Amino acid sequence: MSPARAKSGGWGRAAAAAGVVLLVAGCGGGSDKETGTPAPPSGATAPVGAGAEAEAGGGPDAAAVTEEISAAATAAGFTEEPSDEDVPPALKPCMVSWQVDDEKVTDSEKSYDDTVAALARSGWKESQKFDHKGSVITSLDKGGWTVKASHHGQGGFLTVSFVATDNGPECEKLFKEDLEKNKNAR
């Protein structure tokens, strides 16, 4: 069993990845941090993220984002890790978590790079990239969504995931409620 499997299941890793999403990029939605301008409502056709353009008639939904991530990742050689834990039902319209089965990976770095490149070719715009000591986190924006593509591989430990969040105000509210609920559950 790999070290990644020794950790909590899919939702635990998805929650950790979502924490990275919130830490690295903020909650999204709300207002433009520099100008204070209110963010466009979910489904608006105004630009979002780092120059990404919302699709005509609004951004994609969670199913479309899942399909794009899955197509890019599987074409690059990844297999999704089946999980008995999932994103909480209230957050499903706002969050997608696609975890790589680390036991079925042959060249994780190449597959990661190929997946990010395929997402870019399908309209996802890279907004940030962190590369430090065996860990790479690439942020990609499209239609009001942000994907945090992460590759952590060091000392025999491998975790690769693609976690997408809807940056609209409705989802921001749901994420905050979920964080508060989990904080109070401790």
mmCIF file of C-alpha atoms in Angstrom:
data_model
loop_
_atom_site.group_PDB
_atom_site.id
_atom_site.type_symbol
_atom_site.label_atom_id
_atom_site.label_comp_id
_atom_site.label_asym_id
_atom_site.label_seq_id
_atom_site.Cartn_x
_atom_site.Cartn_y
_atom_site.Cartn_z
ATOM 1 C CA MET A 1 0.000 0.000 0.000
ATOM 2 C CA SER A 2 1.332 3.404 -0.933
ATOM 3 C CA PRO A 3 1.646 6.187 1.655
ATOM 4 C CA ALA A 4 -1.137 8.049 -0.154
ATOM 5 C CA ARG A 5 -3.541 5.184 0.544
ATOM 6 C CA ALA A 6 -2.566 5.147 4.212
ATOM 7 C CA LYS A 7 -4.124 8.589 4.552
ATOM 8 C CA SER A 8 -7.834 9.206 4.773
ATOM 9 C CA GLY A 9 -10.025 8.312 1.800
ATOM 10 C CA GLY A 10 -11.029 10.346 -1.226
ATOM 11 C CA TRP A 11 -13.008 13.053 0.554
ATOM 12 C CA GLY A 12 -10.209 13.549 3.088
ATOM 13 C CA ARG A 13 -7.737 14.156 0.274
ATOM 14 C CA ALA A 14 -10.298 16.213 -1.626
ATOM 15 C CA ALA A 15 -10.888 18.323 1.486
ATOM 16 C CA ALA A 16 -7.145 18.807 1.903
ATOM 17 C CA ALA A 17 -6.863 19.779 -1.739
ATOM 18 C CA ALA A 18 -9.796 22.159 -1.342
ATOM 19 C CA GLY A 19 -7.946 23.694 1.596
ATOM 20 C CA VAL A 20 -5.008 24.261 -0.732
ATOM 21 C CA VAL A 21 -7.413 25.800 -3.258
ATOM 22 C CA LEU A 22 -8.755 28.197 -0.646
ATOM 23 C CA LEU A 23 -5.319 28.997 0.776
ATOM 24 C CA VAL A 24 -3.551 29.532 -2.528
ATOM 25 C CA ALA A 25 -6.319 31.284 -4.436
ATOM 26 C CA GLY A 26 -8.721 32.571 -1.838
ATOM 27 C CA CYS A 27 -12.345 31.499 -1.777
ATOM 28 C CA GLY A 28 -13.159 33.004 -5.162
ATOM 29 C CA GLY A 29 -16.296 34.949 -5.888
ATOM 30 C CA GLY A 30 -17.104 37.834 -3.571
ATOM 31 C CA SER A 31 -15.200 40.773 -5.006
ATOM 32 C CA ASP A 32 -12.098 41.596 -6.989
ATOM 33 C CA LYS A 33 -9.399 41.774 -4.330
ATOM 34 C CA GLU A 34 -7.655 44.776 -5.903
ATOM 35 C CA THR A 35 -10.625 46.905 -6.922
ATOM 36 C CA GLY A 36 -13.351 45.703 -4.556
ATOM 37 C CA THR A 37 -15.642 45.305 -7.568
ATOM 38 C CA PRO A 38 -18.296 42.659 -6.949
ATOM 39 C CA ALA A 39 -17.622 39.408 -8.763
ATOM 40 C CA PRO A 40 -20.043 38.554 -11.539
ATOM 41 C CA PRO A 41 -22.830 36.211 -10.512
ATOM 42 C CA SER A 42 -22.459 32.535 -11.281
ATOM 43 C CA GLY A 43 -23.289 31.973 -14.922
ATOM 44 C CA ALA A 44 -22.402 35.541 -15.930
ATOM 45 C CA THR A 45 -20.443 36.057 -19.124
ATOM 46 C CA ALA A 46 -17.902 38.500 -17.700
ATOM 47 C CA PRO A 47 -14.191 37.572 -17.583
ATOM 48 C CA VAL A 48 -13.047 35.626 -14.535
ATOM 49 C CA GLY A 49 -9.750 34.431 -13.127
ATOM 50 C CA ALA A 50 -6.553 35.301 -14.958
ATOM 51 C CA GLY A 51 -8.106 36.344 -18.255
ATOM 52 C CA ALA A 52 -10.302 33.279 -18.684
ATOM 53 C CA GLU A 53 -13.551 33.988 -20.439
ATOM 54 C CA ALA A 54 -16.862 32.598 -19.326
ATOM 55 C CA GLU A 55 -18.527 30.486 -21.957
ATOM 56 C CA ALA A 56 -21.533 31.887 -23.795
ATOM 57 C CA GLY A 57 -24.579 31.461 -21.598
ATOM 58 C CA GLY A 58 -22.508 30.954 -18.454
ATOM 59 C CA GLY A 59 -19.738 28.682 -17.325
ATOM 60 C CA PRO A 60 -19.667 24.914 -17.293
ATOM 61 C CA ASP A 61 -21.361 22.856 -14.605
ATOM 62 C CA ALA A 62 -19.684 20.257 -12.388
ATOM 63 C CA ALA A 63 -20.498 17.418 -14.800
ATOM 64 C CA ALA A 64 -18.843 19.233 -17.721
ATOM 65 C CA VAL A 65 -15.765 20.053 -15.622
ATOM 66 C CA THR A 66 -15.542 16.427 -14.486
ATOM 67 C CA GLU A 67 -15.761 15.263 -18.080
ATOM 68 C CA GLU A 68 -12.980 17.640 -19.204
ATOM 69 C CA ILE A 69 -10.639 16.648 -16.373
ATOM 70 C CA SER A 70 -11.343 12.946 -16.841
ATOM 71 C CA ALA A 71 -10.786 13.091 -20.606
ATOM 72 C CA ALA A 72 -7.505 15.008 -20.253
ATOM 73 C CA ALA A 73 -6.175 12.844 -17.402
ATOM 74 C CA THR A 74 -7.064 9.472 -18.914
ATOM 75 C CA ALA A 75 -5.679 10.483 -22.328
ATOM 76 C CA ALA A 76 -2.421 11.352 -20.522
ATOM 77 C CA GLY A 77 -2.236 7.879 -18.974
ATOM 78 C CA PHE A 78 -3.828 8.388 -15.571
ATOM 79 C CA THR A 79 -6.480 6.135 -14.043
ATOM 80 C CA GLU A 80 -8.949 7.576 -11.561
ATOM 81 C CA GLU A 81 -8.750 6.104 -8.082
ATOM 82 C CA PRO A 82 -12.108 4.708 -7.063
ATOM 83 C CA SER A 83 -13.191 6.067 -3.729
ATOM 84 C CA ASP A 84 -15.899 5.129 -1.303
ATOM 85 C CA GLU A 85 -15.812 8.681 0.020
ATOM 86 C CA ASP A 86 -16.989 11.551 -2.112
ATOM 87 C CA VAL A 87 -17.541 15.275 -2.110
ATOM 88 C CA PRO A 88 -20.401 16.095 0.313
ATOM 89 C CA PRO A 89 -23.748 16.278 -1.516
ATOM 90 C CA ALA A 90 -24.199 20.001 -0.780
ATOM 91 C CA LEU A 91 -20.870 20.783 -2.480
ATOM 92 C CA LYS A 92 -21.248 18.553 -5.565
ATOM 93 C CA PRO A 93 -22.498 21.380 -7.818
ATOM 94 C CA CYS A 94 -19.489 23.464 -6.708
ATOM 95 C CA MET A 95 -16.581 21.045 -6.534
ATOM 96 C CA VAL A 96 -15.010 18.274 -8.563
ATOM 97 C CA SER A 97 -12.315 15.989 -7.183
ATOM 98 C CA TRP A 98 -10.449 13.642 -9.530
ATOM 99 C CA GLN A 99 -7.807 11.590 -7.716
ATOM 100 C CA VAL A 100 -5.153 9.605 -9.570
ATOM 101 C CA ASP A 101 -4.675 5.927 -8.705
ATOM 102 C CA ASP A 102 -0.999 6.162 -7.740
ATOM 103 C CA GLU A 103 -0.526 2.396 -8.036
ATOM 104 C CA LYS A 104 -1.348 2.479 -11.768
ATOM 105 C CA VAL A 105 0.958 5.335 -12.792
ATOM 106 C CA THR A 106 4.018 4.700 -14.930
ATOM 107 C CA ASP A 107 5.373 8.245 -15.441
ATOM 108 C CA SER A 108 3.440 10.600 -13.174
ATOM 109 C CA GLU A 109 5.351 13.762 -14.081
ATOM 110 C CA LYS A 110 4.871 13.293 -17.835
ATOM 111 C CA SER A 111 1.196 12.357 -17.380
ATOM 112 C CA TYR A 112 0.692 15.396 -15.114
ATOM 113 C CA ASP A 113 2.304 17.742 -17.673
ATOM 114 C CA ASP A 114 0.280 16.156 -20.492
ATOM 115 C CA THR A 115 -2.963 16.549 -18.523
ATOM 116 C CA VAL A 116 -2.291 20.230 -17.787
ATOM 117 C CA ALA A 117 -1.391 20.796 -21.467
ATOM 118 C CA ALA A 118 -4.607 19.080 -22.621
ATOM 119 C CA LEU A 119 -6.685 21.247 -20.270
ATOM 120 C CA ALA A 120 -4.933 24.348 -21.647
ATOM 121 C CA ARG A 121 -5.741 23.248 -25.207
ATOM 122 C CA SER A 122 -9.406 22.951 -24.217
ATOM 123 C CA GLY A 123 -9.543 26.562 -23.014
ATOM 124 C CA TRP A 124 -8.311 26.421 -19.410
ATOM 125 C CA LYS A 125 -5.953 29.357 -18.779
ATOM 126 C CA GLU A 126 -2.989 28.891 -16.459
ATOM 127 C CA SER A 127 -3.100 31.570 -13.767
ATOM 128 C CA GLN A 128 -0.486 30.365 -11.239
ATOM 129 C CA LYS A 129 2.153 27.700 -10.911
ATOM 130 C CA PHE A 130 4.119 26.675 -7.831
ATOM 131 C CA ASP A 131 7.012 24.254 -8.248
ATOM 132 C CA HIS A 132 8.996 23.509 -5.111
ATOM 133 C CA LYS A 133 10.858 20.446 -3.829
ATOM 134 C CA GLY A 134 8.943 17.713 -5.630
ATOM 135 C CA SER A 135 5.561 19.449 -5.491
ATOM 136 C CA VAL A 136 3.862 21.244 -8.365
ATOM 137 C CA ILE A 137 0.503 23.006 -8.135
ATOM 138 C CA THR A 138 -0.887 24.540 -11.305
ATOM 139 C CA SER A 139 -3.997 26.730 -11.226
ATOM 140 C CA LEU A 140 -6.145 26.837 -14.346
ATOM 141 C CA ASP A 141 -9.249 28.993 -14.820
ATOM 142 C CA LYS A 142 -12.219 28.646 -17.161
ATOM 143 C CA GLY A 143 -15.795 29.861 -17.094
ATOM 144 C CA GLY A 144 -15.886 30.743 -13.396
ATOM 145 C CA TRP A 145 -14.101 27.549 -12.287
ATOM 146 C CA THR A 146 -10.555 27.019 -11.019
ATOM 147 C CA VAL A 147 -8.736 23.698 -11.260
ATOM 148 C CA LYS A 148 -5.862 23.090 -8.859
ATOM 149 C CA ALA A 149 -3.782 20.406 -10.534
ATOM 150 C CA SER A 150 -1.317 19.049 -7.996
ATOM 151 C CA HIS A 151 1.547 16.596 -8.257
ATOM 152 C CA HIS A 152 3.393 15.684 -5.076
ATOM 153 C CA GLY A 153 6.076 13.056 -5.477
ATOM 154 C CA GLN A 154 9.006 12.789 -3.157
ATOM 155 C CA GLY A 155 10.690 9.946 -1.285
ATOM 156 C CA GLY A 156 8.364 7.236 -2.573
ATOM 157 C CA PHE A 157 5.247 9.275 -1.757
ATOM 158 C CA LEU A 158 2.990 10.142 -4.706
ATOM 159 C CA THR A 159 -0.265 12.058 -4.761
ATOM 160 C CA VAL A 160 -1.719 13.516 -7.944
ATOM 161 C CA SER A 161 -5.113 15.190 -7.986
ATOM 162 C CA PHE A 162 -7.241 17.629 -9.924
ATOM 163 C CA VAL A 163 -9.642 19.591 -7.732
ATOM 164 C CA ALA A 164 -11.946 22.118 -9.367
ATOM 165 C CA THR A 165 -14.096 24.673 -7.599
ATOM 166 C CA ASP A 166 -16.807 26.981 -8.858
ATOM 167 C CA ASN A 167 -15.852 30.543 -7.879
ATOM 168 C CA GLY A 168 -19.394 31.939 -7.936
ATOM 169 C CA PRO A 169 -20.960 33.583 -4.876
ATOM 170 C CA GLU A 170 -23.446 30.733 -4.319
ATOM 171 C CA CYS A 171 -20.615 28.214 -4.097
ATOM 172 C CA GLU A 172 -18.465 30.521 -1.992
ATOM 173 C CA LYS A 173 -21.321 30.603 0.524
ATOM 174 C CA LEU A 174 -21.607 26.787 0.496
ATOM 175 C CA PHE A 175 -17.828 26.357 0.988
ATOM 176 C CA LYS A 176 -17.838 28.760 3.927
ATOM 177 C CA GLU A 177 -20.814 26.951 5.500
ATOM 178 C CA ASP A 178 -19.052 23.585 5.072
ATOM 179 C CA LEU A 179 -15.820 24.911 6.599
ATOM 180 C CA GLU A 180 -17.722 26.366 9.546
ATOM 181 C CA LYS A 181 -19.643 23.110 10.059
ATOM 182 C CA ASN A 182 -16.423 21.082 10.010
ATOM 183 C CA LYS A 183 -14.670 23.539 12.338
ATOM 184 C CA ASN A 184 -17.503 23.235 14.850
ATOM 185 C CA ALA A 185 -17.519 19.420 14.564
ATOM 186 C CA ARG A 186 -14.032 19.135 16.110
#
